[in-house]
mmCIF file of C-alpha atoms in Angstrom:
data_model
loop_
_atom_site.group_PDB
_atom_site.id
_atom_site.type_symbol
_atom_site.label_atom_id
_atom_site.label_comp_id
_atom_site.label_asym_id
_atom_site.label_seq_id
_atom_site.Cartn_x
_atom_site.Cartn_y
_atom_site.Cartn_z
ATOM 1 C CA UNK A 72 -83.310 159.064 1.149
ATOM 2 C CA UNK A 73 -83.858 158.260 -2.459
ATOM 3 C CA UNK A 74 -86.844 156.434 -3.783
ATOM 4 C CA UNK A 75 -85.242 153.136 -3.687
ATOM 5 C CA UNK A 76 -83.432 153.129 0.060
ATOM 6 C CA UNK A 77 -80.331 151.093 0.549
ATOM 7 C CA UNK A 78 -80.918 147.709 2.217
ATOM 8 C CA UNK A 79 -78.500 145.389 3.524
ATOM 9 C CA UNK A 80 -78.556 142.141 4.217
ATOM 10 C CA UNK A 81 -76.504 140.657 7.160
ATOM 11 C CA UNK A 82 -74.390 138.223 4.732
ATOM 12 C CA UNK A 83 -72.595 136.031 6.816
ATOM 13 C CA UNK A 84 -74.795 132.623 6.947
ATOM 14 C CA UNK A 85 -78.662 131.923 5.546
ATOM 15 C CA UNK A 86 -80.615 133.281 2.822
ATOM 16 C CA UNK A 87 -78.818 136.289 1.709
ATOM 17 C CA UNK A 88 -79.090 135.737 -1.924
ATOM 18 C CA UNK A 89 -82.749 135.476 -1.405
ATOM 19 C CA UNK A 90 -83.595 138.576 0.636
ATOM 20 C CA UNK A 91 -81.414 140.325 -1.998
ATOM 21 C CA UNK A 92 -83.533 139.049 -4.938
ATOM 22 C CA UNK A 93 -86.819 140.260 -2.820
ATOM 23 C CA UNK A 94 -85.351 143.699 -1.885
ATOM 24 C CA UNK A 95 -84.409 144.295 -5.274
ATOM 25 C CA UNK A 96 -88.313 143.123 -6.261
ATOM 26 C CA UNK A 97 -89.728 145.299 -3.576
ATOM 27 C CA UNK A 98 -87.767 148.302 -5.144
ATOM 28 C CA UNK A 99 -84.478 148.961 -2.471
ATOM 29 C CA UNK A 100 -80.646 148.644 -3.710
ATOM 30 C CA UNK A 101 -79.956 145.396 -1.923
ATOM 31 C CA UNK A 102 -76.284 144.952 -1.311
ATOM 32 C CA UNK A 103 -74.796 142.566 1.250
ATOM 33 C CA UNK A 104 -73.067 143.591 4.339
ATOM 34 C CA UNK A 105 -70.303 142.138 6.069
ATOM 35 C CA UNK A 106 -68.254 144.693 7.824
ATOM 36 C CA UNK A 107 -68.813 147.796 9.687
ATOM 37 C CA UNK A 108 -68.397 150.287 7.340
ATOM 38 C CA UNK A 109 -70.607 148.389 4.999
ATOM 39 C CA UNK A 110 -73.317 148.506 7.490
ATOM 40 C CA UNK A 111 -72.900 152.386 8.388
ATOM 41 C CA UNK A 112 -73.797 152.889 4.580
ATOM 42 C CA UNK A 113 -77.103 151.643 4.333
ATOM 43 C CA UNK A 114 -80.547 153.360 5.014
ATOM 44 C CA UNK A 115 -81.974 149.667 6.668
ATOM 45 C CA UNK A 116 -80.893 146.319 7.462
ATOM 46 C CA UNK A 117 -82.308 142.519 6.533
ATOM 47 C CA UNK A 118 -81.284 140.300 9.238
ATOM 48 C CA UNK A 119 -82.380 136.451 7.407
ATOM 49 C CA UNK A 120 -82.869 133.026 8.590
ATOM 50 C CA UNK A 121 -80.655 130.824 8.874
ATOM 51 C CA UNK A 122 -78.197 129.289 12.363
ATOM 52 C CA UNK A 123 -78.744 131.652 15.019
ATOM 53 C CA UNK A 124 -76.019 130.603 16.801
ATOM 54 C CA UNK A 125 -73.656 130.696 13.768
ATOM 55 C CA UNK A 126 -74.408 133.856 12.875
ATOM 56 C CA UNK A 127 -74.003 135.682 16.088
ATOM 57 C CA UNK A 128 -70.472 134.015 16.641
ATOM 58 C CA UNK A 129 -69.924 134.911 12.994
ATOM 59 C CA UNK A 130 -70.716 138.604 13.821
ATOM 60 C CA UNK A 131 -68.861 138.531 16.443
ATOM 61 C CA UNK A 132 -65.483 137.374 14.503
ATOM 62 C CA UNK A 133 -65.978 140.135 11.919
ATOM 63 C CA UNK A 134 -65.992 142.800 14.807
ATOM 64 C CA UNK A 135 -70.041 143.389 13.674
ATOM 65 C CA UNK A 136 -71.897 142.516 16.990
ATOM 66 C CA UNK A 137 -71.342 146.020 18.691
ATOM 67 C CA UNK A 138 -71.663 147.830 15.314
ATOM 68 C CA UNK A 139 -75.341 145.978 15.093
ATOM 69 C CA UNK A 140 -76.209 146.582 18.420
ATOM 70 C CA UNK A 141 -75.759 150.091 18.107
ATOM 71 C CA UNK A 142 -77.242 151.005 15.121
ATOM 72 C CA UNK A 143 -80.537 149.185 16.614
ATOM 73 C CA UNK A 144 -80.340 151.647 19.775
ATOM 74 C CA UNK A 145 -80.040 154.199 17.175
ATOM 75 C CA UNK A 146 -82.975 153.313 15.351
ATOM 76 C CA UNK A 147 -81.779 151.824 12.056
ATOM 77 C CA UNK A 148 -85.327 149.997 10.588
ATOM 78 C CA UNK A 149 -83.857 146.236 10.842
ATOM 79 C CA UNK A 150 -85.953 143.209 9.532
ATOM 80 C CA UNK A 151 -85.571 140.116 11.271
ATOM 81 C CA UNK A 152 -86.618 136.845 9.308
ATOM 82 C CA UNK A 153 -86.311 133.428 11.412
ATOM 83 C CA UNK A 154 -83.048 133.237 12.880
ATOM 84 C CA UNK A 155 -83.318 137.187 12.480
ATOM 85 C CA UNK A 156 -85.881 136.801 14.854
ATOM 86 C CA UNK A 157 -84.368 135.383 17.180
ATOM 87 C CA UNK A 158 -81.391 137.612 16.990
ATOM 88 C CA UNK A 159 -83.454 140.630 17.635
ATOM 89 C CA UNK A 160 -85.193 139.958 20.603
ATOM 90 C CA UNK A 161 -84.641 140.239 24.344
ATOM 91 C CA UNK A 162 -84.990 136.991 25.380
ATOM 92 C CA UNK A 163 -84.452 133.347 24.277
ATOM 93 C CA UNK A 164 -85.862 130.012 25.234
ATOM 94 C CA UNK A 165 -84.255 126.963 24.616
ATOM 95 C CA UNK A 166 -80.927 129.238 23.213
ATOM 96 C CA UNK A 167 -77.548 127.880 23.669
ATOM 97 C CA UNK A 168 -75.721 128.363 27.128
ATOM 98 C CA UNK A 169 -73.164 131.318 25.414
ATOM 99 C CA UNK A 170 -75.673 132.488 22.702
ATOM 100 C CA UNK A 171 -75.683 136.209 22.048
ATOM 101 C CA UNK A 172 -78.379 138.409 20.534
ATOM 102 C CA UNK A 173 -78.391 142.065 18.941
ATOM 103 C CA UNK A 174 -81.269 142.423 21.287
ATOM 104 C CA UNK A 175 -83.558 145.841 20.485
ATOM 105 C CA UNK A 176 -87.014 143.403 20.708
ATOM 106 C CA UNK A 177 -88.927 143.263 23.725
ATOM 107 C CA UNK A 178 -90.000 140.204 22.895
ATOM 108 C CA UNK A 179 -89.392 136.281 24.289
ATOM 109 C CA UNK A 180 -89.018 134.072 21.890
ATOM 110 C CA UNK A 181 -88.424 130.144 21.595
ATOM 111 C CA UNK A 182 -85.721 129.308 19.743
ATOM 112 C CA UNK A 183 -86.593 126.213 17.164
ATOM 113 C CA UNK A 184 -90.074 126.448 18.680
ATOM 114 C CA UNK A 185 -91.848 124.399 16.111
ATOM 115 C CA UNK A 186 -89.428 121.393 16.140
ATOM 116 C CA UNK A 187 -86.880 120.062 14.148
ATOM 117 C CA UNK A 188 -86.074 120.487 10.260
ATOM 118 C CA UNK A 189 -88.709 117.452 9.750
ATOM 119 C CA UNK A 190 -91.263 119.097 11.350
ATOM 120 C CA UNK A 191 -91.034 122.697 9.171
ATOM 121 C CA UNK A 192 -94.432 123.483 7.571
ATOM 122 C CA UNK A 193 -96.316 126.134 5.471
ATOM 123 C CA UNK A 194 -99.513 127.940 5.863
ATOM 124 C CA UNK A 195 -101.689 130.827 4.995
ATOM 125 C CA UNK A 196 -102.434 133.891 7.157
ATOM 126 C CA UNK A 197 -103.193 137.739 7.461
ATOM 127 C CA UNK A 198 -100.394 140.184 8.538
ATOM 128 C CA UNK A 199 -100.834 143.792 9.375
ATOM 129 C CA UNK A 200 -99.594 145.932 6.762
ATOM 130 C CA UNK A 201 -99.541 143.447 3.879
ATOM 131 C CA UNK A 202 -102.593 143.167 1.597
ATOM 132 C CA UNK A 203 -103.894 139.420 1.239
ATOM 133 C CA UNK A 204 -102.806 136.376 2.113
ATOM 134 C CA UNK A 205 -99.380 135.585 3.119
ATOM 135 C CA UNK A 206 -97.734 132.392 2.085
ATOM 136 C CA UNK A 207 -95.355 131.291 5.604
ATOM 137 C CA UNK A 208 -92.901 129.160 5.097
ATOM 138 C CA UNK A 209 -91.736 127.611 8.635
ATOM 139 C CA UNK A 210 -88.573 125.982 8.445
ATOM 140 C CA UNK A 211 -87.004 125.009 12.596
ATOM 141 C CA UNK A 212 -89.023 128.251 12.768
ATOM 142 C CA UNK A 213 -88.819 130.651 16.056
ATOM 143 C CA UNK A 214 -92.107 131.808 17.741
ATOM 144 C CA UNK A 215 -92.540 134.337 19.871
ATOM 145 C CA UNK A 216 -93.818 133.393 23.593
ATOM 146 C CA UNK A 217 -94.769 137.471 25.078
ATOM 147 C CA UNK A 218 -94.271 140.677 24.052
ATOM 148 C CA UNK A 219 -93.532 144.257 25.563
ATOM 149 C CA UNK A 220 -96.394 147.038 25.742
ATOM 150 C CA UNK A 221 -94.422 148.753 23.004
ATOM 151 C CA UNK A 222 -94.615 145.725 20.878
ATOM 152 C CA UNK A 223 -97.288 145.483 18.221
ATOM 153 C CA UNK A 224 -98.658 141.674 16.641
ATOM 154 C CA UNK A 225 -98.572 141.601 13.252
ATOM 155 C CA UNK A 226 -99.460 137.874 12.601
ATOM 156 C CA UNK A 227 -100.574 135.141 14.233
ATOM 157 C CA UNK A 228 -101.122 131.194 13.568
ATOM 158 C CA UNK A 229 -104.684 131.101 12.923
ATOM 159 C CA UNK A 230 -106.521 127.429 11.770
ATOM 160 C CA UNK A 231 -104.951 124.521 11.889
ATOM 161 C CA UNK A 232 -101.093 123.641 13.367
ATOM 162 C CA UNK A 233 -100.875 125.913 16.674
ATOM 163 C CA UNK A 234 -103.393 128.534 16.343
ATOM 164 C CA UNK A 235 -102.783 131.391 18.134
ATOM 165 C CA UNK A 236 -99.004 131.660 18.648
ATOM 166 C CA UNK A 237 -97.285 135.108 17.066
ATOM 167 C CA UNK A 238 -95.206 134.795 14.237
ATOM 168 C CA UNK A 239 -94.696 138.419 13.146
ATOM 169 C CA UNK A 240 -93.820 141.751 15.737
ATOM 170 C CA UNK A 241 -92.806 145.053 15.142
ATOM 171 C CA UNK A 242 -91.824 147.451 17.599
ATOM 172 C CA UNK A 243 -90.642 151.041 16.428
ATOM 173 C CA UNK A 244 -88.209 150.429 13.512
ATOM 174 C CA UNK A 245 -87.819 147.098 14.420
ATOM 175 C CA UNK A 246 -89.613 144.353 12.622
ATOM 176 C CA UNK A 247 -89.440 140.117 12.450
ATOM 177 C CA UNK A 248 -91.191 137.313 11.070
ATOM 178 C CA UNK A 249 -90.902 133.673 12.385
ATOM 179 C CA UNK A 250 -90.706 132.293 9.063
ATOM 180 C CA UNK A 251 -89.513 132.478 5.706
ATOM 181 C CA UNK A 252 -90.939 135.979 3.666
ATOM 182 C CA UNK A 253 -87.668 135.521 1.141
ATOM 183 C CA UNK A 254 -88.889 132.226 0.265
ATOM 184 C CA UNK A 255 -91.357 131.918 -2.768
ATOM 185 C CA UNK A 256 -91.344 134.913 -5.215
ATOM 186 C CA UNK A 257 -93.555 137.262 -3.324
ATOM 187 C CA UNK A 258 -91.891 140.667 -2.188
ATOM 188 C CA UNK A 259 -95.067 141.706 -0.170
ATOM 189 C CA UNK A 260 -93.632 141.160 3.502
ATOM 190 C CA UNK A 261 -90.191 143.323 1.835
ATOM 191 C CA UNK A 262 -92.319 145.625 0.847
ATOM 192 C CA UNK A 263 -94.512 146.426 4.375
ATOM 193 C CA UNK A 264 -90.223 146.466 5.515
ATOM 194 C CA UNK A 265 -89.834 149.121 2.846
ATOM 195 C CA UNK A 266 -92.541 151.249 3.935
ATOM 196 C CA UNK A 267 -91.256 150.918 6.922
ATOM 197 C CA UNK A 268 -87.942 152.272 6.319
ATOM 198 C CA UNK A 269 -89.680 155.182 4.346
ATOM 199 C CA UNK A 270 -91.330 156.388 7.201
ATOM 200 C CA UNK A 271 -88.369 156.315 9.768
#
């Protein structure tokens, strides 16, 4: 792998352009991916927020659910950002009756567990493997209600709205955030990703 891996970014709903613009930043070659042999060309993948439920029946009209799902088993490093999130994991509550996941995450998580748009917030906290202060931006953000044995917490609410519930996991190659680490200008959470994907 080169100095600068090859990141893609699930591009069919949510913040693509963003999590391109942080990649880049972070120092990968962020290109978008659509189709299957677009994702069998990149070292790691960027899964972003957005409609859960719109994105899963989108990969599933461009023939990219089974692609995804496999390249998880195989243990392509995959970032999961909101929506992403929820995509990755195991288990969903409060998902839709015929909502599909990639799945690789032993993790339950609740699906729009913080509310509606209205009630999206922002707040400070630690997270393993970044340096400072993160900025979170929560918008109908996921959280995650239990985790595997294999699945380490990298941040949790702390002070004020919610304390205590887990808003970042990594397990093996995977990794996810309940909110919004493409939003702002700050490539730190990209960058823990990146060293990530150097190590795998």
């Amino acid at each position: 792998m080169s100095p600068r891996p090859k990141v893609g970014v699930l591009a069919l709903q949510g913040d693509v352009r963003e999590h391109l613009a942080a990649l880049t930043a972070a120092g990968a070659d962020a290109v978008g991916v659509r189709r299957p042999r677009e994702l069998a060309a990149v070292d790691a993948l960027v899964v972003p927020g957005g409609e859960s439920t719109t994105i899963s029946k989108l990969a599933v009209h461009f023939d990219l659910m089974e692609p995804l799902r496999d390249v998880v088993v195989r243990g392509l490093p995959v970032l999961g950002t909101c929506a992403g999130m929820v995509l990755l994991a195991d288990r969903i509550v409060d998902g839709t009756a015929d909502q599909r996941t990639i799945g690789g995450l032993d993790v339950t998580v609740r699906r729009n567990g913080f509310g509606r748009q209205v009630d999206s917030f922002e707040q400070d906290l630690d997270m393993v493997g970044v340096e400072g202060r993160v900025h979170a931006v929560f918008i109908r953000a996921p959280y995650v209600v239990d985790v595997g044995p294999g699945v380490e917490v990298l941040a949790a609410l702390e002070d004020g709205r919610d304390p205590g519930r887990i808003v970042a996991v990594r397990q093996g190659s995977l990794m996810a955030t309940s909110f919004h680490p493409e939003v702002g200008g700050d490539s730190r959470v990209h960058g823990s990703f990146l060293d990530l994907v150097r190590s795998a």
